[in-house]
Every structure is written in C-alpha cells, then in structure tokens.
mmCIF file of C-alpha atoms in Angstrom:
data_model
loop_
_atom_site.group_PDB
_atom_site.id
_atom_site.type_symbol
_atom_site.label_atom_id
_atom_site.label_comp_id
_atom_site.label_asym_id
_atom_site.label_seq_id
_atom_site.Cartn_x
_atom_site.Cartn_y
_atom_site.Cartn_z
ATOM 1 C CA MET Q 1183 -7.987 82.988 -88.097
ATOM 2 C CA TRP Q 1184 -7.120 79.278 -88.009
ATOM 3 C CA ARG Q 1185 -5.680 79.611 -84.523
ATOM 4 C CA ALA Q 1186 -8.921 81.225 -83.348
ATOM 5 C CA LEU Q 1187 -11.030 78.505 -84.989
ATOM 6 C CA GLU Q 1188 -8.941 75.699 -83.560
ATOM 7 C CA THR Q 1189 -9.202 77.290 -80.099
ATOM 8 C CA GLU Q 1190 -12.977 77.678 -80.218
ATOM 9 C CA ILE Q 1191 -14.022 74.652 -82.316
ATOM 10 C CA GLY Q 1192 -11.304 72.036 -82.659
ATOM 11 C CA PRO Q 1193 -8.519 70.742 -84.925
ATOM 12 C CA ARG Q 1194 -8.300 72.076 -88.462
ATOM 13 C CA GLU Q 1195 -9.082 68.674 -89.969
ATOM 14 C CA GLU Q 1196 -12.413 68.525 -88.113
ATOM 15 C CA VAL Q 1197 -13.318 72.040 -89.209
ATOM 16 C CA MET Q 1198 -12.585 71.227 -92.862
ATOM 17 C CA ALA Q 1199 -14.566 67.981 -92.653
ATOM 18 C CA ALA Q 1200 -17.539 69.787 -91.125
ATOM 19 C CA SER Q 1201 -17.482 72.491 -93.798
ATOM 20 C CA ALA Q 1202 -17.427 69.826 -96.498
ATOM 21 C CA LEU Q 1203 -20.554 68.267 -95.001
ATOM 22 C CA LEU Q 1204 -22.495 71.529 -95.260
ATOM 23 C CA GLY Q 1205 -23.079 70.985 -98.971
ATOM 24 C CA GLU Q 1206 -23.919 67.297 -98.655
ATOM 25 C CA PRO Q 1207 -27.734 67.563 -98.145
ATOM 26 C CA GLU Q 1208 -28.231 69.665 -101.279
ATOM 27 C CA ALA Q 1209 -25.890 67.460 -103.324
ATOM 28 C CA GLU Q 1210 -27.738 64.369 -102.080
ATOM 29 C CA MET Q 1211 -31.059 65.909 -103.114
ATOM 30 C CA ARG Q 1212 -29.707 66.458 -106.638
ATOM 31 C CA ARG Q 1213 -28.437 62.868 -106.752
ATOM 32 C CA LEU Q 1214 -31.917 61.620 -105.857
ATOM 33 C CA LEU Q 1215 -33.422 63.862 -108.528
ATOM 34 C CA ALA Q 1216 -31.144 62.226 -111.072
ATOM 35 C CA THR Q 1217 -32.801 58.872 -110.326
ATOM 36 C CA ARG Q 1218 -35.998 60.290 -111.876
ATOM 37 C CA TYR Q 1219 -34.377 60.255 -115.311
ATOM 38 C CA ASN Q 1220 -36.623 57.443 -116.569
ATOM 39 C CA THR Q 1221 -39.648 59.576 -115.669
ATOM 40 C CA VAL Q 1222 -38.580 62.487 -117.895
ATOM 41 C CA ARG Q 1223 -36.932 60.449 -120.670
ATOM 42 C CA PRO Q 1224 -40.109 59.998 -122.781
ATOM 43 C CA PHE Q 1225 -40.527 63.774 -122.987
ATOM 44 C CA LEU Q 1226 -36.984 64.645 -124.095
ATOM 45 C CA SER Q 1227 -37.709 64.260 -127.802
ATOM 46 C CA LEU Q 1228 -40.790 66.479 -127.462
ATOM 47 C CA LEU Q 1229 -38.724 69.199 -125.794
ATOM 48 C CA GLY Q 1230 -35.638 68.892 -127.950
ATOM 49 C CA GLU Q 1231 -37.408 68.710 -131.308
ATOM 50 C CA SER Q 1232 -40.283 71.066 -130.601
ATOM 51 C CA PRO Q 1233 -40.370 74.172 -132.839
ATOM 52 C CA ALA Q 1234 -42.615 75.878 -130.269
ATOM 53 C CA LEU Q 1235 -39.747 76.706 -127.900
ATOM 54 C CA GLY Q 1236 -37.844 79.934 -128.368
ATOM 55 C CA ALA Q 1237 -35.340 81.834 -126.281
ATOM 56 C CA ALA Q 1238 -34.216 85.346 -125.476
ATOM 57 C CA SER Q 1239 -30.525 86.080 -125.142
ATOM 58 C CA GLY Q 1240 -30.475 84.844 -121.537
ATOM 59 C CA GLY Q 1241 -31.944 81.449 -122.459
ATOM 60 C CA LYS Q 1242 -30.245 80.554 -125.760
ATOM 61 C CA ARG Q 1243 -27.548 78.455 -124.107
ATOM 62 C CA ILE Q 1244 -30.127 76.483 -122.124
ATOM 63 C CA LEU Q 1245 -32.335 75.909 -125.167
ATOM 64 C CA GLU Q 1246 -29.358 74.657 -127.196
ATOM 65 C CA ALA Q 1247 -28.555 72.173 -124.431
ATOM 66 C CA VAL Q 1248 -32.200 71.045 -124.325
ATOM 67 C CA LYS Q 1249 -32.162 70.377 -128.083
ATOM 68 C CA ARG Q 1250 -29.163 68.047 -127.602
ATOM 69 C CA LEU Q 1251 -30.889 65.990 -124.906
ATOM 70 C CA PRO Q 1252 -32.704 63.545 -127.286
ATOM 71 C CA ALA Q 1253 -29.327 62.459 -128.742
ATOM 72 C CA LEU Q 1254 -27.965 61.912 -125.238
ATOM 73 C CA ALA Q 1255 -31.042 59.844 -124.348
ATOM 74 C CA ARG Q 1256 -30.474 57.525 -127.338
ATOM 75 C CA ARG Q 1257 -26.800 57.031 -126.508
ATOM 76 C CA LYS Q 1258 -25.620 53.769 -124.907
ATOM 77 C CA VAL Q 1259 -23.572 55.375 -122.160
ATOM 78 C CA ARG Q 1260 -22.356 52.069 -120.679
ATOM 79 C CA ALA Q 1261 -20.677 51.188 -123.954
ATOM 80 C CA LYS Q 1262 -19.436 54.728 -124.570
ATOM 81 C CA PRO Q 1263 -19.376 56.876 -121.415
ATOM 82 C CA LEU Q 1264 -20.199 60.551 -121.728
ATOM 83 C CA LEU Q 1265 -17.195 62.871 -121.449
ATOM 84 C CA PRO Q 1266 -17.081 66.399 -119.962
ATOM 85 C CA ARG Q 1267 -16.283 67.956 -123.341
ATOM 86 C CA GLU Q 1268 -19.565 66.621 -124.727
ATOM 87 C CA ILE Q 1269 -21.766 68.614 -122.353
ATOM 88 C CA ASP Q 1270 -22.169 72.283 -121.493
ATOM 89 C CA ALA Q 1271 -20.320 72.551 -118.191
ATOM 90 C CA LYS Q 1272 -21.528 76.129 -117.653
ATOM 91 C CA LEU Q 1273 -25.063 74.780 -117.129
ATOM 92 C CA VAL Q 1274 -23.937 72.610 -114.207
ATOM 93 C CA PRO Q 1275 -24.166 74.693 -110.994
ATOM 94 C CA ALA Q 1276 -22.229 73.807 -107.860
ATOM 95 C CA ALA Q 1277 -25.140 71.888 -106.342
ATOM 96 C CA TRP Q 1278 -25.142 69.508 -109.335
ATOM 97 C CA LYS Q 1279 -21.389 68.974 -109.793
ATOM 98 C CA LYS Q 1280 -21.123 65.955 -107.494
ATOM 99 C CA ALA Q 1281 -24.105 64.196 -109.078
ATOM 100 C CA VAL Q 1282 -22.919 64.952 -112.629
ATOM 101 C CA TYR Q 1283 -19.166 64.385 -112.329
ATOM 102 C CA SER Q 1284 -18.674 62.003 -109.372
ATOM 103 C CA ASN Q 1285 -20.842 58.941 -109.917
ATOM 104 C CA PRO Q 1286 -18.829 56.059 -108.349
ATOM 105 C CA GLU Q 1287 -20.481 53.543 -110.687
ATOM 106 C CA LEU Q 1288 -18.973 55.218 -113.785
ATOM 107 C CA PRO Q 1289 -15.345 55.286 -114.985
ATOM 108 C CA GLU Q 1290 -13.233 58.096 -113.593
ATOM 109 C CA GLY Q 1291 -13.740 61.311 -115.546
ATOM 110 C CA ALA Q 1292 -17.065 60.191 -117.048
ATOM 111 C CA VAL Q 1293 -20.226 62.294 -116.851
ATOM 112 C CA ASP Q 1294 -23.436 60.901 -115.380
ATOM 113 C CA ARG Q 1295 -25.795 61.311 -118.340
ATOM 114 C CA ASP Q 1296 -28.945 60.935 -116.233
ATOM 115 C CA ALA Q 1297 -27.883 63.598 -113.728
ATOM 116 C CA TYR Q 1298 -26.862 66.014 -116.492
ATOM 117 C CA VAL Q 1299 -30.216 65.636 -118.271
ATOM 118 C CA VAL Q 1300 -32.219 66.358 -115.103
ATOM 119 C CA CYS Q 1301 -29.856 69.245 -114.317
ATOM 120 C CA VAL Q 1302 -30.527 70.827 -117.712
ATOM 121 C CA LEU Q 1303 -34.265 70.353 -117.263
ATOM 122 C CA GLU Q 1304 -34.030 72.172 -113.923
ATOM 123 C CA GLN Q 1305 -32.309 75.074 -115.701
ATOM 124 C CA LEU Q 1306 -35.054 74.958 -118.359
ATOM 125 C CA HIS Q 1307 -37.762 75.223 -115.696
ATOM 126 C CA ARG Q 1308 -36.027 78.228 -114.158
ATOM 127 C CA ALA Q 1309 -35.628 79.843 -117.594
ATOM 128 C CA LEU Q 1310 -39.331 79.315 -118.345
ATOM 129 C CA ASN Q 1311 -40.264 81.042 -115.096
ATOM 130 C CA ASN Q 1312 -37.945 83.936 -115.974
ATOM 131 C CA ARG Q 1313 -39.273 83.977 -119.576
ATOM 132 C CA ASP Q 1314 -35.725 83.542 -120.904
ATOM 133 C CA VAL Q 1315 -37.207 80.493 -122.663
ATOM 134 C CA PHE Q 1316 -40.768 80.721 -123.938
ATOM 135 C CA ALA Q 1317 -43.331 78.656 -125.814
ATOM 136 C CA SER Q 1318 -45.574 79.682 -128.659
ATOM 137 C CA PRO Q 1319 -48.505 79.479 -128.922
ATOM 138 C CA SER Q 1320 -49.049 79.732 -125.192
ATOM 139 C CA HIS Q 1321 -50.791 82.128 -122.837
ATOM 140 C CA ARG Q 1322 -48.824 81.460 -119.657
ATOM 141 C CA TRP Q 1323 -45.393 80.643 -121.120
ATOM 142 C CA SER Q 1324 -45.396 82.947 -124.161
ATOM 143 C CA ASN Q 1325 -42.703 85.467 -125.060
ATOM 144 C CA PRO Q 1326 -43.565 88.743 -123.264
ATOM 145 C CA ARG Q 1327 -41.462 90.652 -125.786
ATOM 146 C CA ALA Q 1328 -43.764 89.550 -128.601
ATOM 147 C CA ARG Q 1329 -46.371 92.062 -127.429
ATOM 148 C CA LEU Q 1330 -44.000 94.995 -127.802
ATOM 149 C CA LEU Q 1331 -44.694 97.309 -130.725
ATOM 150 C CA GLU Q 1332 -42.023 97.711 -133.382
ATOM 151 C CA GLY Q 1333 -41.604 99.075 -136.874
ATOM 152 C CA PRO Q 1334 -44.441 101.197 -138.311
ATOM 153 C CA GLU Q 1335 -46.784 100.300 -135.432
ATOM 154 C CA TRP Q 1336 -44.330 101.753 -132.901
ATOM 155 C CA ASP Q 1337 -43.591 104.782 -135.069
ATOM 156 C CA ALA Q 1338 -47.317 105.604 -135.153
ATOM 157 C CA VAL Q 1339 -47.659 105.824 -131.349
ATOM 158 C CA CYS Q 1340 -44.076 106.560 -130.318
ATOM 159 C CA GLU Q 1341 -44.524 110.291 -129.792
ATOM 160 C CA ASP Q 1342 -47.682 109.961 -127.677
ATOM 161 C CA VAL Q 1343 -46.265 107.139 -125.525
ATOM 162 C CA LEU Q 1344 -43.009 108.956 -124.810
ATOM 163 C CA ALA Q 1345 -44.867 112.164 -123.998
ATOM 164 C CA ALA Q 1346 -47.138 110.295 -121.560
ATOM 165 C CA LEU Q 1347 -44.026 108.893 -119.815
ATOM 166 C CA SER Q 1348 -42.311 112.324 -119.810
ATOM 167 C CA LEU Q 1349 -39.509 110.942 -121.978
ATOM 168 C CA ASP Q 1350 -39.240 113.954 -124.254
ATOM 169 C CA MET Q 1351 -35.433 114.222 -124.402
ATOM 170 C CA PRO Q 1352 -33.144 112.144 -126.672
ATOM 171 C CA VAL Q 1353 -32.387 108.723 -125.268
ATOM 172 C CA GLU Q 1354 -28.652 109.450 -124.866
ATOM 173 C CA GLU Q 1355 -29.379 112.501 -122.730
ATOM 174 C CA HIS Q 1356 -31.984 110.627 -120.687
ATOM 175 C CA LEU Q 1357 -29.589 107.772 -119.919
ATOM 176 C CA ALA Q 1358 -26.763 110.199 -119.160
ATOM 177 C CA GLU Q 1359 -28.998 111.970 -116.623
ATOM 178 C CA LEU Q 1360 -29.810 108.667 -114.930
ATOM 179 C CA VAL Q 1361 -26.100 107.803 -114.802
ATOM 180 C CA ARG Q 1362 -25.313 111.135 -113.174
ATOM 181 C CA GLY Q 1363 -28.035 110.587 -110.561
ATOM 182 C CA LEU Q 1364 -26.796 107.080 -109.796
ATOM 183 C CA ASP Q 1365 -23.195 108.259 -109.565
ATOM 184 C CA ALA Q 1366 -24.172 111.068 -107.182
ATOM 185 C CA GLY Q 1367 -26.131 108.611 -105.029
ATOM 186 C CA TRP Q 1368 -23.159 106.233 -104.709
ATOM 187 C CA LYS Q 1369 -20.793 109.098 -103.847
ATOM 188 C CA GLN Q 1370 -23.195 110.366 -101.192
ATOM 189 C CA LEU Q 1371 -23.434 106.848 -99.731
ATOM 190 C CA ALA Q 1372 -19.641 106.518 -99.634
ATOM 191 C CA GLU Q 1373 -19.280 109.898 -97.918
ATOM 192 C CA ARG Q 1374 -21.867 109.041 -95.264
ATOM 193 C CA LEU Q 1375 -20.264 105.668 -94.583
ATOM 194 C CA GLU Q 1376 -16.905 107.366 -94.158
ATOM 195 C CA GLU Q 1377 -18.393 109.930 -91.789
ATOM 196 C CA ALA Q 1378 -20.130 107.254 -89.700
ATOM 197 C CA GLY Q 1379 -17.004 105.135 -89.417
ATOM 198 C CA PRO Q 1380 -17.335 102.010 -87.215
ATOM 199 C CA ALA Q 1381 -20.789 103.154 -86.066
ATOM 200 C CA ALA Q 1382 -22.241 102.755 -89.562
ATOM 201 C CA LYS Q 1383 -25.172 100.359 -89.833
ATOM 202 C CA VAL Q 1384 -24.169 99.514 -93.414
ATOM 203 C CA SER Q 1385 -20.929 97.999 -94.726
ATOM 204 C CA ILE Q 1386 -19.733 96.997 -98.186
ATOM 205 C CA GLU Q 1387 -17.581 93.898 -98.630
ATOM 206 C CA VAL Q 1388 -15.637 93.070 -101.799
ATOM 207 C CA GLN Q 1389 -15.522 89.284 -102.121
ATOM 208 C CA ASP Q 1390 -12.714 87.172 -103.594
ATOM 209 C CA ASP Q 1391 -14.506 86.854 -106.934
ATOM 210 C CA GLY Q 1392 -14.749 90.646 -107.246
ATOM 211 C CA ARG Q 1393 -18.459 90.842 -106.490
ATOM 212 C CA VAL Q 1394 -19.626 93.375 -103.941
ATOM 213 C CA LYS Q 1395 -21.858 92.362 -101.035
ATOM 214 C CA LEU Q 1396 -23.897 94.841 -99.018
ATOM 215 C CA HIS Q 1397 -24.370 94.186 -95.296
ATOM 216 C CA VAL Q 1398 -27.116 96.029 -93.410
ATOM 217 C CA ASP Q 1399 -27.550 95.768 -89.645
ATOM 218 C CA LYS Q 1400 -30.981 94.812 -88.370
ATOM 219 C CA LEU Q 1401 -32.925 97.973 -87.642
ATOM 220 C CA GLY Q 1402 -34.861 98.265 -84.416
ATOM 221 C CA ALA Q 1403 -38.534 99.135 -84.492
ATOM 222 C CA LEU Q 1404 -39.420 102.767 -83.847
ATOM 223 C CA GLY Q 1405 -41.667 103.412 -80.905
ATOM 224 C CA GLU Q 1406 -45.202 104.628 -81.556
ATOM 225 C CA PRO Q 1407 -45.922 108.225 -80.521
ATOM 226 C CA LYS Q 1408 -48.541 108.723 -77.831
ATOM 227 C CA SER Q 1409 -50.762 110.608 -80.264
ATOM 228 C CA LEU Q 1410 -50.957 107.552 -82.556
ATOM 229 C CA THR Q 1411 -51.839 105.259 -79.631
ATOM 230 C CA TRP Q 1412 -54.561 107.683 -78.524
ATOM 231 C CA LEU Q 1413 -55.944 107.976 -82.064
ATOM 232 C CA ARG Q 1414 -56.084 104.202 -82.555
ATOM 233 C CA LYS Q 1415 -58.007 103.665 -79.309
ATOM 234 C CA ARG Q 1416 -60.362 106.530 -80.106
ATOM 235 C CA VAL Q 1417 -61.162 105.174 -83.579
ATOM 236 C CA GLU Q 1418 -61.708 101.649 -82.231
ATOM 237 C CA LYS Q 1419 -64.236 102.982 -79.731
ATOM 238 C CA MET Q 1420 -66.074 104.868 -82.474
ATOM 239 C CA LEU Q 1421 -66.406 101.808 -84.733
ATOM 240 C CA PRO Q 1422 -69.609 99.837 -84.124
ATOM 241 C CA LYS Q 1423 -69.493 96.127 -83.357
ATOM 242 C CA ILE Q 1424 -71.126 94.353 -86.299
ATOM 243 C CA ASP Q 1425 -70.959 90.899 -87.845
ATOM 244 C CA LEU Q 1426 -69.461 90.665 -91.320
ATOM 245 C CA PRO Q 1427 -72.695 89.379 -92.968
ATOM 246 C CA ASP Q 1428 -74.658 92.250 -91.429
ATOM 247 C CA LEU Q 1429 -72.073 94.688 -92.811
ATOM 248 C CA LEU Q 1430 -72.569 93.290 -96.322
ATOM 249 C CA PHE Q 1431 -76.339 93.628 -96.021
ATOM 250 C CA GLU Q 1432 -75.936 97.229 -94.833
ATOM 251 C CA VAL Q 1433 -73.637 98.145 -97.716
ATOM 252 C CA ASN Q 1434 -76.128 96.516 -100.060
ATOM 253 C CA ALA Q 1435 -78.836 98.752 -98.625
ATOM 254 C CA TRP Q 1436 -76.719 101.793 -99.559
ATOM 255 C CA THR Q 1437 -75.511 100.651 -102.977
ATOM 256 C CA GLY Q 1438 -77.659 97.711 -104.147
ATOM 257 C CA PHE Q 1439 -74.512 95.853 -105.263
ATOM 258 C CA LEU Q 1440 -76.094 92.438 -104.641
ATOM 259 C CA ASP Q 1441 -78.635 93.185 -107.374
ATOM 260 C CA ALA Q 1442 -75.798 92.791 -109.896
ATOM 261 C CA PHE Q 1443 -75.839 89.023 -109.258
ATOM 262 C CA VAL Q 1444 -78.354 87.153 -111.442
ATOM 263 C CA HIS Q 1445 -79.292 83.514 -111.758
ATOM 264 C CA LEU Q 1446 -76.983 81.577 -114.071
ATOM 265 C CA GLY Q 1447 -79.881 79.979 -115.916
ATOM 266 C CA ASP Q 1448 -81.856 83.132 -116.721
ATOM 267 C CA GLY Q 1449 -80.755 86.701 -116.198
ATOM 268 C CA THR Q 1450 -84.329 88.023 -116.081
ATOM 269 C CA THR Q 1451 -85.539 85.943 -113.140
ATOM 270 C CA ARG Q 1452 -84.178 85.882 -109.632
ATOM 271 C CA MET Q 1453 -84.071 83.220 -106.969
ATOM 272 C CA LYS Q 1454 -86.031 83.876 -103.815
ATOM 273 C CA ASP Q 1455 -83.869 85.743 -101.274
ATOM 274 C CA LEU Q 1456 -80.858 85.477 -103.592
ATOM 275 C CA PRO Q 1457 -78.947 88.292 -101.750
ATOM 276 C CA THR Q 1458 -78.880 86.116 -98.619
ATOM 277 C CA SER Q 1459 -77.352 83.222 -100.558
ATOM 278 C CA VAL Q 1460 -74.812 85.531 -102.215
ATOM 279 C CA VAL Q 1461 -73.760 87.023 -98.861
ATOM 280 C CA ALA Q 1462 -73.296 83.512 -97.447
ATOM 281 C CA LEU Q 1463 -71.084 82.548 -100.393
ATOM 282 C CA LEU Q 1464 -69.075 85.789 -100.192
ATOM 283 C CA VAL Q 1465 -68.349 85.242 -96.494
ATOM 284 C CA SER Q 1466 -67.501 81.584 -97.105
ATOM 285 C CA GLU Q 1467 -65.062 82.324 -99.923
ATOM 286 C CA ALA Q 1468 -63.525 85.534 -98.552
ATOM 287 C CA CYS Q 1469 -62.897 84.070 -95.086
ATOM 288 C CA ASN Q 1470 -61.924 80.627 -96.450
ATOM 289 C CA ILE Q 1471 -64.134 78.869 -93.911
ATOM 290 C CA GLY Q 1472 -66.131 76.601 -96.206
ATOM 291 C CA LEU Q 1473 -69.906 76.383 -96.433
ATOM 292 C CA ALA Q 1474 -70.673 74.606 -93.135
ATOM 293 C CA PRO Q 1475 -70.421 77.710 -90.878
ATOM 294 C CA VAL Q 1476 -72.771 79.744 -93.091
ATOM 295 C CA VAL Q 1477 -75.460 77.090 -93.603
ATOM 296 C CA ASN Q 1478 -78.740 77.354 -91.676
ATOM 297 C CA PRO Q 1479 -80.841 74.198 -92.179
ATOM 298 C CA GLY Q 1480 -83.997 76.046 -91.204
ATOM 299 C CA TYR Q 1481 -83.538 78.818 -93.797
ATOM 300 C CA GLU Q 1482 -83.701 77.717 -97.434
ATOM 301 C CA ALA Q 1483 -81.835 80.740 -98.867
#
C-alpha cells in the first residue's frame, strides 16, 4: 500500500504530514472555543451546584464532571497545574485532546483547565439534547422518563395498553421472537451477499477496533414508466389554473372555514371583509413572502 501511495502521491513523510494536517482545522476550532472560558465561568457554580439537574444512566458521568467544574474554576492553575488524573479523560474526545493536553504555555503533562471546562460543557449540551441530562422543573429540557407510568398507576392500565399494542405474550417470549426474526434477517443478508459475490452493491467491513461498518453503493434512479408520464400530463391538463388566494376563497365558499376566525377584541363582532384580510395573512405566512406583496393600498381589508 505504501509503495502505491508513494508512486501516486509522493514520499511517505509528505503523506504522513498531510494526514496529520487533516485534523488541524477541527482542533484549532476547539482551541478557539477554549478562549471563551471567561464567558462561561460565571455560570459554572450555577450548573455545578444546581439541584435541578438530573441524569439518566447515559449522562451520569457528564453530570458528575459538571458538578466538579466550580472547584476547578476556583483553582489557581498557574500555581498548581491541573494533572490528567484530576479530570475525566473519557469525556475528552479526539477533537479536544490537543486543546486539553497540549497547551504550549503550560508545563509538560499539565491539563489546560479552560479547554477541559469548555469541553465538558460541550458534552453537557449534547447530553441535554439527547435527554441524558435533564432539568426539572422544565418543559423543554425535562426528563421524558418522568411521564412514564409506574407502580399502581401502571398496573391499573397495563392490561389495556399491552392489548392495544398487541403485546399479549410474556415479555421473554416476545423478545425471543424478535431475536429470532433479527437473526434470520442477518443470515438471509449474509447468504445473499455470498451469492452476489463481487457484484454485490453492499459490503461489510470489520474495522481495527472491532466495529462493523456497512458500505452501500449509490443506487441509480429508476426510470419512470410511460404510463406514469402520461398520467402526470393528463392530470396537469385537467387541473384549472387558479391563483392561491382565489383557491382559498373558493374553499371557504364550500366549507366556511374563514368564519372560524373572530376579532381578537370581541368574538361577537366581526371586522368588515375580515375573510379578505385573513386570506392575505394566510398567503403571506404560508408562502413566507411578507406583507408587501399582499397589500392593496386601495382596498382597506
């Protein structure tokens, strides 16, 4: 492989140097993020000491690291540099390693406290989006599991809920049936790949870390049958040409849906020609064109 690369690209040293540069932009972005430490520092005590934050199993490690951030913020790192054993290294992804562990202004082997803090906050933001960390009370960031029934409340509706979902067999049997279906599907896939051989559009690669990666060739678009082309043209010719506002007025004539809109100030009185104003607003909002195209200075409504 190296001989082929050196023939097509250049000496091995140049190839290695170029590959090392591939990760530089992302690492540089993380280094610049670390310079925003003073912006987030005032909020660390609120996050670390807040009883409102909780975590599911996937977010406990992150929440524990967040609770240790206020102590790190109070620490005089120039007098006593932060060491790798004092942080949670598993929360430092590859993109952050250079910013956290390789600050040239710190002694060799020291951890950049500012970069580590911002790194943990990035993991916290991701965990909040995934609901592995949640806040209570909160509508947007609350624990979705808190709404699940349990105990006597679940026992009271369990039978009806399971019947509605067609889950009438014991859970062990249900899971075993799913396992059998999954196993059969994988075996069928393996057999078809073996039958297709090199012509297969799908391949499975086992990587060095043991993880499996699925490769799927780009599929070409299927051509449209002549009957579909004919049908589309025929339908287009049958559809009348009509402006969108006129269509809304026509549907209103059938259904009267514009009568459901009433004046905000008094539900019993109506503005003059209110349906015209409502149609103008509907077109403006639905088409995202603003009010200017639907305004007629000579027509008050």
